């Protein structure tokens, strides 16, 4: 797919970090970008900057997602591109003992479910609704005669494969995104919609901005090469490749400077 002003895109989690970088990159090609996010202030500001549209969307809420797609499509037309970046994490051990008091606790299940609902079910909800909309589109005409209707990019994490201590829910949610990538690509193959997933390593986004400088430096030093955190623009570059390279389908790709996460 060639990116230009005839293409509309939806980027979830588009107000910040990896999603914001992707929104900027798509908009730089003239793509009409709608940002789905909870963060209204950052989303509205970025929408103004890139000439896009902010939609206040909670990906865990069915009505909110429906309203977001309705608003985006009314303004830009049916999207051919969906990039799923909305997500969050937590760090809780499955069961643990307080060293000082001896108190024994386990992972609160509501907490576990919340991460699954945002990262996994929220991603699938947006894929299903976006793909249903893409089915109404005429296939694009290109030199290969592929009959492509759309392209979807999801965001998992290297934690899908090498999750650290405390990451049971986060890793499970991201492994779910990896696991559903191929079957969704197969579900949509007859309709000309490609589906791929990026597994980022450690990227310098607001997700990490709460971390102290020495922690960030230690994280950077743990990357084999290059010895630094990933730049969100590097994620956006791969997302663009997955969208524009018409032979990229059903694939999950690590983007991580060769890092393999240690247990903690
Ligand atoms: N930064 C990293 O190192 C890293 C590594 C691996 C994977 N990831 C994944 O990449 C994605 C983007 O992360 P980021 O680093 O850009 O984080 P970020 O916090 O900068 O951006 C995430 C955005 O998602 C939005 N969001 C959260 N819950 C939402 C919901 N229910 N509905 C709608 N929007 C919601 C937030 O408001 C935020 O704007 C996440 O899925 C994250 O798990 C990030």
XYZ file of C-alpha atoms and ligand atoms in Angstrom:
308
model
C 0.000 0.000 0.000
C 1.273 3.429 -0.885
C 0.786 6.042 1.838
C -0.757 9.306 0.711
C -3.721 11.612 1.325
C -6.181 9.030 -0.061
C -5.458 6.771 2.933
C -7.128 7.070 6.350
C -5.558 5.478 9.423
C -6.534 4.849 13.039
C -3.780 4.687 15.659
C -4.829 3.485 19.117
C -2.712 4.770 21.976
C -1.847 7.456 19.444
C -1.511 10.281 21.971
C 1.836 9.109 23.341
C 5.030 7.174 22.786
C 5.118 4.575 20.014
C 1.612 5.421 18.785
C 2.351 9.145 18.608
C 5.555 8.524 16.626
C 3.618 6.312 14.206
C 0.864 8.904 13.842
C 3.490 11.556 13.028
C 5.153 9.308 10.457
C 1.877 8.392 8.738
C 0.789 12.050 8.693
C 4.135 13.028 7.138
C 3.003 11.088 4.036
C -0.331 12.936 3.975
C -2.311 10.086 5.601
C -5.456 11.229 7.461
C -4.807 10.013 11.002
C -7.321 9.498 13.805
C -5.882 9.069 17.303
C -7.799 6.816 19.702
C -6.681 7.439 23.274
C -7.776 8.096 26.849
C -5.391 11.055 27.141
C -7.449 13.920 25.789
C -4.956 16.764 26.347
C -2.028 15.012 24.635
C -4.285 13.564 21.918
C -5.868 16.896 21.008
C -2.431 18.583 20.949
C -0.940 15.941 18.626
C -4.035 15.977 16.400
C -3.569 19.763 15.988
C 0.146 19.305 15.236
C -0.367 16.681 12.503
C -3.701 17.898 11.136
C -5.384 14.740 12.415
C -8.402 13.936 14.554
C -8.510 13.003 18.231
C -11.172 10.523 19.375
C -11.576 9.955 23.121
C -11.621 6.159 23.163
C -11.213 3.528 25.861
C -10.323 0.324 24.007
C -11.858 -1.755 26.828
C -15.271 -0.188 26.225
C -17.346 -1.452 23.293
C -19.516 1.680 22.927
C -16.511 3.955 23.178
C -14.673 2.063 20.414
C -17.792 2.099 18.197
C -18.146 5.860 18.721
C -14.462 6.369 17.912
C -14.677 4.504 14.602
C -17.902 6.348 13.722
C -16.255 9.734 14.407
C -13.052 8.858 12.534
C -14.909 7.476 9.494
C -17.293 10.474 9.360
C -14.275 12.798 9.183
C -11.778 10.787 7.110
C -13.707 7.957 5.445
C -13.182 4.245 6.131
C -9.628 3.570 7.384
C -7.369 1.233 5.411
C -4.762 1.228 8.180
C -5.069 0.327 11.857
C -2.097 0.520 14.226
C -2.756 -0.811 17.742
C -0.495 0.798 20.338
C -2.882 1.315 23.286
C -1.497 -0.647 26.171
C -0.157 -0.631 29.661
C 1.633 -2.852 32.157
C 1.960 -3.653 35.819
C 4.437 -5.487 37.997
C 3.014 -7.911 40.536
C 4.424 -11.265 41.604
C 2.166 -14.312 41.272
C 2.553 -15.025 44.997
C 4.952 -13.384 47.399
C 6.011 -13.069 51.022
C 6.664 -9.687 52.641
C 10.247 -9.896 53.936
C 9.539 -7.678 56.956
C 6.111 -8.892 58.102
C 6.009 -12.402 56.613
C 2.616 -11.587 55.102
C 1.752 -13.775 52.091
C -0.105 -12.244 49.127
C -1.053 -13.290 45.608
C -1.621 -11.419 42.362
C -5.072 -9.748 42.612
C -7.116 -11.319 39.811
C -8.977 -8.110 38.953
C -5.592 -6.547 38.333
C -4.561 -9.447 36.073
C -7.807 -9.204 34.117
C -7.479 -5.423 33.614
C -4.186 -5.823 31.735
C -5.659 -8.617 29.580
C -8.701 -6.456 28.812
C -6.604 -3.467 27.694
C -3.713 -5.135 25.876
C -5.317 -8.262 24.426
C -9.096 -7.903 24.271
C -8.830 -4.162 23.484
C -6.475 -4.911 20.598
C -8.763 -7.644 19.247
C -11.849 -5.411 19.608
C -10.228 -2.710 17.467
C -8.969 -5.254 14.911
C -12.399 -6.914 14.520
C -14.261 -3.631 14.136
C -11.676 -2.087 11.833
C -11.452 -5.206 9.643
C -15.260 -5.314 9.331
C -15.132 -1.723 8.086
C -12.267 -2.483 5.678
C -14.399 -5.214 4.067
C -16.634 -2.452 2.677
C -13.687 -0.937 0.768
C -12.809 -1.562 -2.861
C -9.453 -3.343 -3.175
C -6.528 -1.108 -4.112
C -5.069 -1.380 -7.575
C -1.310 -1.989 -7.591
C 1.337 -3.325 -9.956
C 1.131 -6.810 -8.401
C -2.644 -7.162 -8.684
C -2.806 -8.334 -5.049
C -6.220 -6.841 -4.320
C -5.201 -5.357 -0.987
C -7.904 -3.699 1.118
C -6.016 -2.800 4.279
C -3.182 -3.384 6.714
C -3.132 -3.830 10.486
C -0.131 -3.525 12.818
C -0.271 -4.620 16.465
C 2.083 -4.017 19.352
C 3.142 -6.917 21.534
C 6.435 -6.837 23.475
C 9.556 -8.926 23.911
C 7.845 -9.768 27.222
C 5.566 -12.013 25.153
C 8.572 -14.328 24.892
C 10.964 -13.432 27.732
C 8.766 -11.881 30.407
C 10.410 -10.760 33.619
C 9.485 -11.323 37.234
C 6.143 -9.633 37.964
C 5.057 -9.656 34.325
C 2.626 -12.601 34.341
C -0.372 -10.554 33.187
C 1.576 -8.279 30.838
C 3.414 -11.203 29.217
C 0.200 -13.221 28.912
C -1.562 -10.286 27.236
C 1.288 -9.715 24.786
C 1.756 -13.428 24.064
C -1.954 -13.405 23.228
C -1.362 -10.659 20.676
C 1.483 -12.698 19.156
C -0.624 -15.862 19.167
C -3.619 -14.310 17.434
C -1.610 -12.586 14.691
C -1.424 -15.556 12.299
C -5.016 -16.788 12.738
C -6.335 -13.240 12.226
C -4.175 -12.874 9.099
C -5.648 -16.198 7.921
C -9.212 -15.045 8.735
C -8.669 -11.946 6.623
C -6.542 -13.374 3.786
C -9.534 -13.820 1.478
C -10.407 -10.146 1.917
C -6.991 -8.637 1.188
C -6.160 -7.439 4.701
C -2.666 -8.041 6.093
C -1.921 -8.338 9.826
C 1.497 -8.080 11.502
C 2.817 -7.519 15.014
C 5.863 -5.728 16.413
C 7.557 -6.936 19.619
C 9.402 -3.848 20.911
C 12.317 -4.183 23.308
C 12.917 -1.181 25.581
C 11.841 2.108 24.037
C 12.227 5.613 25.390
C 8.575 6.592 25.832
C 6.493 8.161 28.630
C 5.913 4.579 29.824
C 9.538 4.673 31.041
C 9.740 8.341 31.980
C 8.799 7.552 35.579
C 11.948 5.447 35.897
C 14.991 7.094 37.555
C 17.944 7.982 35.290
C 20.180 5.231 36.755
C 17.508 2.628 35.962
C 17.208 3.933 32.394
C 21.005 3.887 32.043
C 21.135 0.296 33.311
C 18.398 -0.690 30.845
C 20.296 0.981 27.992
C 23.526 -0.800 28.985
C 21.725 -4.151 28.928
C 21.001 -3.854 25.187
C 23.655 -5.768 23.172
C 23.754 -3.310 20.262
C 23.083 -0.467 19.977
C 23.613 0.285 23.695
C 20.663 2.604 24.074
C 16.895 2.590 24.397
C 14.888 2.351 21.206
C 13.623 5.578 19.695
C 9.864 5.660 19.015
C 10.677 6.801 15.452
C 12.389 3.420 14.934
C 9.164 1.655 15.898
C 7.227 3.919 13.511
C 9.688 3.052 10.732
C 8.952 -0.679 11.099
C 5.201 -0.049 11.391
C 5.373 1.863 8.092
C 7.306 -0.992 6.469
C 4.678 -3.505 7.602
C 1.973 -1.286 6.105
C 3.673 -0.460 2.812
C 5.389 -3.770 2.003
C 2.567 -5.781 0.482
C 4.277 -9.146 1.085
C 4.555 -8.623 4.867
C 1.794 -10.745 6.416
C 1.074 -12.904 9.464
C 4.458 -12.050 10.976
C 5.679 -11.082 14.470
C 8.991 -9.201 14.535
C 11.199 -8.285 17.498
C 12.635 -4.761 17.370
C 14.994 -4.816 20.303
C 18.741 -4.343 19.653
C 19.104 -8.117 20.307
C 18.047 -7.838 23.968
C 16.830 -10.961 25.754
C 15.276 -9.919 29.032
C 16.808 -11.305 32.240
C 14.548 -12.743 34.975
C 14.524 -9.342 36.737
N 7.984 1.591 25.658
C 8.433 0.346 25.645
O 9.582 0.055 25.980
C 7.532 -0.783 25.181
C 8.122 -2.055 25.058
C 7.334 -3.105 24.633
C 6.003 -2.904 24.334
N 5.468 -1.663 24.474
C 4.046 -1.520 24.150
O 3.886 -0.488 23.211
C 2.608 0.115 23.368
C 2.775 1.609 23.471
O 3.555 1.869 24.627
P 4.286 3.264 24.872
O 5.621 2.948 25.414
O 4.155 4.125 23.679
O 3.409 3.782 26.109
P 2.694 5.182 26.378
O 2.205 5.092 27.783
O 3.591 6.302 25.977
O 1.453 5.149 25.365
C 0.388 4.273 25.531
C -0.882 5.042 25.223
O -1.979 4.120 25.335
C -3.047 4.812 25.924
N -3.973 3.873 26.556
C -3.766 3.117 27.654
N -4.873 2.433 27.957
C -5.798 2.757 27.018
C -7.159 2.398 26.807
N -7.802 1.554 27.641
N -7.814 2.923 25.740
C -7.188 3.790 24.912
N -5.916 4.193 25.072
C -5.239 3.687 26.132
C -2.394 5.737 26.952
O -3.261 6.810 27.316
C -1.155 6.190 26.205
O -1.379 7.404 25.501
C 1.983 -0.547 24.602
O 1.104 -1.564 24.173
C 3.169 -1.140 25.325
O 2.799 -2.270 26.088
C 6.196 -0.590 24.895
